[in-house]
Amino acid sequence: MEAALTILALLLVAFVALGVYATVKAVGAAKRGVDRTITQARRTVEDTTLRAKSFGQTGVAGELAQLRLTLRTSMRATQDALHAGAAEDASLAESVALFRRLSEHGLELDDELKRLEREPDRATVAGLLPKLRERTQRITHSAESLRWAARDRARQFADDDLDALNAQIDIEAGALRHWTVEEPPLASGAGTPASAPGPGPGTDWPEPAASTDPSAGNSGTADQAWPGPAREESPQAITAPDPRLRTTYPWQKSTRPETTN
């Protein structure tokens, strides 16, 4: 009884712990979702404000807003491209690490431009604009280099995969159209030619008698030393031969040549 109560208590504690863990995870995910939404909304509002300043204001304020908008747009596009590519291509990990180092310079420049927007001394800010513009161009150029390299790599992989797929489809299409290939003609017969006369059914070829004439010399020996090609015995057919394919018959006599006396 005590063992059963102990097991029930342990199960209850385990269920409670699991419920607390699931609640904490759910609250954390919800908090991250809310933070992400707030950050996205704040970023959208700030980009809209910068775009309005760059088009609506002139002079130093408009130039600073344009630099910030260009910097933020380029860095955000590069970040999205690298993160999307790194999920499928592990070789982009080094590019992501380089972009993180570049982002530190970009964030530092963005903060500096944001502080200069509130600077009342416009003459001093105007003197700093050439250097700020150069730094912005260097950072955005590096970001664009990484972004376009990642896109070109992904496009090349897609082209290679498409070429391989097209080759496989061509092979499969050719295999499906196998009936259009002209097949070689089949052999007319596996054994002796049909036109050659042969013995009828049940008739054996007589064996040549050995020569006993002593005047023949070594002719018999020569015939034994240099035999002709052996005839290959073809396997006996299951069905009887077609009599229509035989050109001669065993009961037919050959025509005797006419002799002149």
GROMACS .gro file of C-alpha atoms in nm:
model
  261
    1MET     CA    1   0.000   0.000   0.000
    2GLU     CA    2   0.277   0.240   0.092
    3ALA     CA    3   0.458   0.163  -0.235
    4ALA     CA    4   0.147   0.245  -0.435
    5LEU     CA    5   0.105   0.576  -0.251
    6THR     CA    6   0.469   0.659  -0.313
    7ILE     CA    7   0.432   0.589  -0.686
    8LEU     CA    8   0.118   0.804  -0.705
    9ALA     CA    9   0.295   1.089  -0.524
   10LEU     CA   10   0.590   1.069  -0.760
   11LEU     CA   11   0.359   1.070  -1.061
   12LEU     CA   12   0.176   1.375  -0.922
   13VAL     CA   13   0.501   1.561  -0.867
   14ALA     CA   14   0.617   1.470  -1.217
   15PHE     CA   15   0.291   1.597  -1.370
   16VAL     CA   16   0.313   1.921  -1.173
   17ALA     CA   17   0.676   1.975  -1.277
   18LEU     CA   18   0.589   1.904  -1.640
   19GLY     CA   19   0.300   2.149  -1.626
   20VAL     CA   20   0.521   2.420  -1.474
   21TYR     CA   21   0.788   2.361  -1.739
   22ALA     CA   22   0.534   2.378  -2.021
   23THR     CA   23   0.386   2.697  -1.875
   24VAL     CA   24   0.727   2.863  -1.849
   25LYS     CA   25   0.812   2.767  -2.207
   26ALA     CA   26   0.480   2.897  -2.332
   27VAL     CA   27   0.517   3.225  -2.144
   28GLY     CA   28   0.872   3.265  -2.277
   29ALA     CA   29   0.763   3.198  -2.634
   30ALA     CA   30   0.476   3.444  -2.599
   31LYS     CA   31   0.710   3.706  -2.452
   32ARG     CA   32   0.956   3.659  -2.736
   33GLY     CA   33   0.674   3.688  -2.986
   34VAL     CA   34   0.552   4.010  -2.828
   35ASP     CA   35   0.905   4.152  -2.817
   36ARG     CA   36   0.956   4.059  -3.180
   37THR     CA   37   0.631   4.227  -3.275
   38ILE     CA   38   0.716   4.542  -3.081
   39THR     CA   39   1.064   4.555  -3.234
   40GLN     CA   40   0.923   4.510  -3.582
   41ALA     CA   41   0.663   4.781  -3.524
   42ARG     CA   42   0.924   5.020  -3.382
   43ARG     CA   43   1.154   4.952  -3.676
   44THR     CA   44   0.874   5.014  -3.924
   45VAL     CA   45   0.780   5.342  -3.757
   46GLU     CA   46   1.142   5.456  -3.748
   47ASP     CA   47   1.202   5.365  -4.114
   48THR     CA   48   0.887   5.550  -4.214
   49THR     CA   49   0.999   5.856  -4.017
   50LEU     CA   50   1.344   5.849  -4.175
   51ARG     CA   51   1.193   5.815  -4.522
   52ALA     CA   52   0.966   6.111  -4.455
   53LYS     CA   53   1.260   6.321  -4.328
   54SER     CA   54   1.480   6.232  -4.624
   55PHE     CA   55   1.214   6.345  -4.871
   56GLY     CA   56   1.052   6.626  -4.670
   57GLN     CA   57   1.357   6.800  -4.521
   58THR     CA   58   1.653   6.957  -4.690
   59GLY     CA   59   2.002   7.038  -4.574
   60VAL     CA   60   2.184   6.855  -4.297
   61ALA     CA   61   1.877   6.692  -4.141
   62GLY     CA   62   1.765   6.541  -4.471
   63GLU     CA   63   2.118   6.419  -4.548
   64LEU     CA   64   2.150   6.248  -4.209
   65ALA     CA   65   1.810   6.082  -4.250
   66GLN     CA   66   1.906   5.959  -4.597
   67LEU     CA   67   2.233   5.810  -4.469
   68ARG     CA   68   2.057   5.630  -4.184
   69LEU     CA   69   1.787   5.495  -4.415
   70THR     CA   70   2.043   5.368  -4.668
   71LEU     CA   71   2.252   5.205  -4.396
   72ARG     CA   72   1.962   5.035  -4.222
   73THR     CA   73   1.804   4.910  -4.545
   74SER     CA   74   2.128   4.758  -4.675
   75MET     CA   75   2.222   4.593  -4.345
   76ARG     CA   76   1.875   4.447  -4.293
   77ALA     CA   77   1.860   4.303  -4.646
   78THR     CA   78   2.203   4.143  -4.605
   79GLN     CA   79   2.110   3.996  -4.268
   80ASP     CA   80   1.793   3.838  -4.407
   81ALA     CA   81   1.975   3.696  -4.710
   82LEU     CA   82   2.259   3.544  -4.506
   83HIS     CA   83   2.034   3.392  -4.242
   84ALA     CA   84   1.807   3.243  -4.505
   85GLY     CA   85   2.103   3.095  -4.694
   86ALA     CA   86   2.285   2.969  -4.385
   87ALA     CA   87   1.987   2.748  -4.298
   88GLU     CA   88   2.048   2.547  -4.620
   89ASP     CA   89   2.420   2.608  -4.685
   90ALA     CA   90   2.660   2.551  -4.395
   91SER     CA   91   2.946   2.717  -4.585
   92LEU     CA   92   2.784   3.057  -4.520
   93ALA     CA   93   2.872   3.038  -4.150
   94GLU     CA   94   3.192   3.236  -4.210
   95SER     CA   95   2.997   3.499  -4.402
   96VAL     CA   96   2.752   3.530  -4.113
   97ALA     CA   97   3.041   3.577  -3.870
   98LEU     CA   98   3.189   3.850  -4.090
   99PHE     CA   99   2.853   4.022  -4.115
  100ARG     CA  100   2.825   4.027  -3.736
  101ARG     CA  101   3.153   4.213  -3.716
  102LEU     CA  102   3.033   4.448  -3.988
  103SER     CA  103   2.706   4.500  -3.800
  104GLU     CA  104   2.899   4.635  -3.502
  105HIS     CA  105   3.041   4.913  -3.720
  106GLY     CA  106   2.700   4.969  -3.878
  107LEU     CA  107   2.524   5.000  -3.542
  108GLU     CA  108   2.793   5.237  -3.418
  109LEU     CA  109   2.751   5.455  -3.726
  110ASP     CA  110   2.372   5.449  -3.694
  111ASP     CA  111   2.392   5.563  -3.332
  112GLU     CA  112   2.630   5.842  -3.429
  113LEU     CA  113   2.400   5.959  -3.707
  114LYS     CA  114   2.105   5.946  -3.469
  115ARG     CA  115   2.289   6.166  -3.215
  116LEU     CA  116   2.387   6.413  -3.485
  117GLU     CA  117   2.021   6.454  -3.583
  118ARG     CA  118   1.963   6.620  -3.243
  119GLU     CA  119   2.281   6.827  -3.262
  120PRO     CA  120   2.196   7.201  -3.273
  121ASP     CA  121   2.527   7.302  -3.428
  122ARG     CA  122   2.443   7.241  -3.792
  123ALA     CA  123   2.769   7.391  -3.920
  124THR     CA  124   2.979   7.132  -3.736
  125VAL     CA  125   2.753   6.852  -3.851
  126ALA     CA  126   2.778   6.974  -4.211
  127GLY     CA  127   3.158   6.953  -4.183
  128LEU     CA  128   3.131   6.591  -4.067
  129LEU     CA  129   2.899   6.484  -4.348
  130PRO     CA  130   3.173   6.388  -4.604
  131LYS     CA  131   3.337   6.146  -4.360
  132LEU     CA  132   3.002   6.009  -4.250
  133ARG     CA  133   2.899   5.958  -4.610
  134GLU     CA  134   3.225   5.774  -4.683
  135ARG     CA  135   3.183   5.544  -4.383
  136THR     CA  136   2.826   5.469  -4.485
  137GLN     CA  137   2.934   5.380  -4.838
  138ARG     CA  138   3.210   5.151  -4.716
  139ILE     CA  139   2.979   4.964  -4.481
  140THR     CA  140   2.696   4.933  -4.732
  141HIS     CA  141   2.939   4.823  -5.005
  142SER     CA  142   3.071   4.541  -4.785
  143ALA     CA  143   2.718   4.439  -4.691
  144GLU     CA  144   2.609   4.435  -5.055
  145SER     CA  145   2.913   4.224  -5.148
  146LEU     CA  146   2.818   3.960  -4.894
  147ARG     CA  147   2.452   3.971  -4.991
  148TRP     CA  148   2.506   3.934  -5.366
  149ALA     CA  149   2.770   3.665  -5.318
  150ALA     CA  150   2.524   3.460  -5.112
  151ARG     CA  151   2.251   3.512  -5.371
  152ASP     CA  152   2.481   3.417  -5.660
  153ARG     CA  153   2.585   3.103  -5.475
  154ALA     CA  154   2.225   3.001  -5.415
  155ARG     CA  155   2.138   3.074  -5.779
  156GLN     CA  156   2.431   2.864  -5.902
  157PHE     CA  157   2.324   2.571  -5.687
  158ALA     CA  158   1.971   2.605  -5.822
  159ASP     CA  159   2.099   2.609  -6.182
  160ASP     CA  160   2.315   2.299  -6.123
  161ASP     CA  161   2.025   2.113  -5.968
  162LEU     CA  162   1.800   2.216  -6.258
  163ASP     CA  163   2.056   2.094  -6.514
  164ALA     CA  164   2.085   1.758  -6.340
  165LEU     CA  165   1.707   1.731  -6.323
  166ASN     CA  166   1.671   1.811  -6.694
  167ALA     CA  167   1.929   1.543  -6.782
  168GLN     CA  168   1.742   1.283  -6.576
  169ILE     CA  169   1.412   1.382  -6.736
  170ASP     CA  170   1.564   1.348  -7.086
  171ILE     CA  171   1.691   0.999  -7.001
  172GLU     CA  172   1.353   0.897  -6.861
  173ALA     CA  173   1.171   1.038  -7.165
  174GLY     CA  174   1.401   0.840  -7.395
  175ALA     CA  175   1.335   0.525  -7.194
  176LEU     CA  176   0.960   0.578  -7.218
  177ARG     CA  177   0.989   0.608  -7.599
  178HIS     CA  178   1.183   0.284  -7.640
  179TRP     CA  179   0.950   0.163  -7.915
  180THR     CA  180   1.075   0.432  -8.154
  181VAL     CA  181   1.426   0.280  -8.161
  182GLU     CA  182   1.475   0.053  -8.464
  183GLU     CA  183   1.550  -0.296  -8.340
  184PRO     CA  184   1.802  -0.515  -8.532
  185PRO     CA  185   1.649  -0.799  -8.739
  186LEU     CA  186   1.642  -1.136  -8.570
  187ALA     CA  187   1.858  -1.423  -8.698
  188SER     CA  188   1.681  -1.649  -8.950
  189GLY     CA  189   1.794  -1.969  -8.783
  190ALA     CA  190   2.010  -2.094  -8.500
  191GLY     CA  191   2.138  -2.412  -8.669
  192THR     CA  192   2.234  -2.495  -9.027
  193PRO     CA  193   2.090  -2.279  -9.310
  194ALA     CA  194   1.749  -2.383  -9.434
  195SER     CA  195   1.860  -2.383  -9.800
  196ALA     CA  196   2.123  -2.652  -9.744
  197PRO     CA  197   1.992  -3.003  -9.824
  198GLY     CA  198   1.994  -3.244  -9.536
  199PRO     CA  199   1.887  -3.596  -9.465
  200GLY     CA  200   1.532  -3.675  -9.398
  201PRO     CA  201   1.392  -3.781  -9.065
  202GLY     CA  202   1.543  -4.103  -8.939
  203THR     CA  203   1.825  -4.106  -9.196
  204ASP     CA  204   2.190  -4.108  -9.081
  205TRP     CA  205   2.486  -3.992  -9.280
  206PRO     CA  206   2.713  -4.291  -9.367
  207GLU     CA  207   3.058  -4.280  -9.219
  208PRO     CA  208   3.337  -4.268  -9.480
  209ALA     CA  209   3.518  -4.604  -9.513
  210ALA     CA  210   3.883  -4.611  -9.428
  211SER     CA  211   4.109  -4.656  -9.729
  212THR     CA  212   4.291  -4.995  -9.737
  213ASP     CA  213   4.473  -4.937 -10.062
  214PRO     CA  214   4.847  -4.946  -9.987
  215SER     CA  215   4.916  -4.737 -10.297
  216ALA     CA  216   4.741  -4.442 -10.137
  217GLY     CA  217   5.054  -4.370  -9.937
  218ASN     CA  218   5.015  -4.125  -9.652
  219SER     CA  219   4.686  -3.979  -9.773
  220GLY     CA  220   4.493  -4.151  -9.496
  221THR     CA  221   4.741  -4.027  -9.241
  222ALA     CA  222   4.717  -3.676  -9.379
  223ASP     CA  223   4.338  -3.690  -9.351
  224GLN     CA  224   4.369  -3.794  -8.990
  225ALA     CA  225   4.636  -3.534  -8.908
  226TRP     CA  226   4.442  -3.242  -9.060
  227PRO     CA  227   4.077  -3.308  -8.989
  228GLY     CA  228   3.816  -3.071  -9.111
  229PRO     CA  229   3.612  -2.854  -8.877
  230ALA     CA  230   3.393  -3.061  -8.654
  231ARG     CA  231   3.022  -3.025  -8.701
  232GLU     CA  232   2.845  -2.887  -8.398
  233GLU     CA  233   2.551  -3.093  -8.297
  234SER     CA  234   2.249  -2.874  -8.263
  235PRO     CA  235   2.008  -2.960  -7.984
  236GLN     CA  236   1.709  -3.166  -8.086
  237ALA     CA  237   1.408  -2.949  -8.148
  238ILE     CA  238   1.095  -3.005  -7.948
  239THR     CA  239   0.866  -2.962  -8.250
  240ALA     CA  240   0.903  -3.142  -8.583
  241PRO     CA  241   1.069  -2.945  -8.866
  242ASP     CA  242   0.842  -2.773  -9.110
  243PRO     CA  243   0.843  -2.975  -9.437
  244ARG     CA  244   0.776  -2.660  -9.636
  245LEU     CA  245   1.116  -2.519  -9.545
  246ARG     CA  246   1.300  -2.822  -9.699
  247THR     CA  247   1.418  -2.762 -10.057
  248THR     CA  248   1.507  -3.120 -10.139
  249TYR     CA  249   1.368  -3.458 -10.038
  250PRO     CA  250   1.560  -3.777  -9.968
  251TRP     CA  251   1.367  -3.975 -10.232
  252GLN     CA  252   1.449  -3.733 -10.511
  253LYS     CA  253   1.738  -3.835 -10.736
  254SER     CA  254   1.986  -3.585 -10.862
  255THR     CA  255   1.975  -3.517 -11.231
  256ARG     CA  256   2.243  -3.699 -11.423
  257PRO     CA  257   2.441  -3.485 -11.663
  258GLU     CA  258   2.395  -3.570 -12.028
  259THR     CA  259   2.689  -3.746 -12.184
  260THR     CA  260   2.777  -3.730 -12.547
  261ASN     CA  261   2.906  -4.044 -12.715
   0.00000   0.00000   0.00000
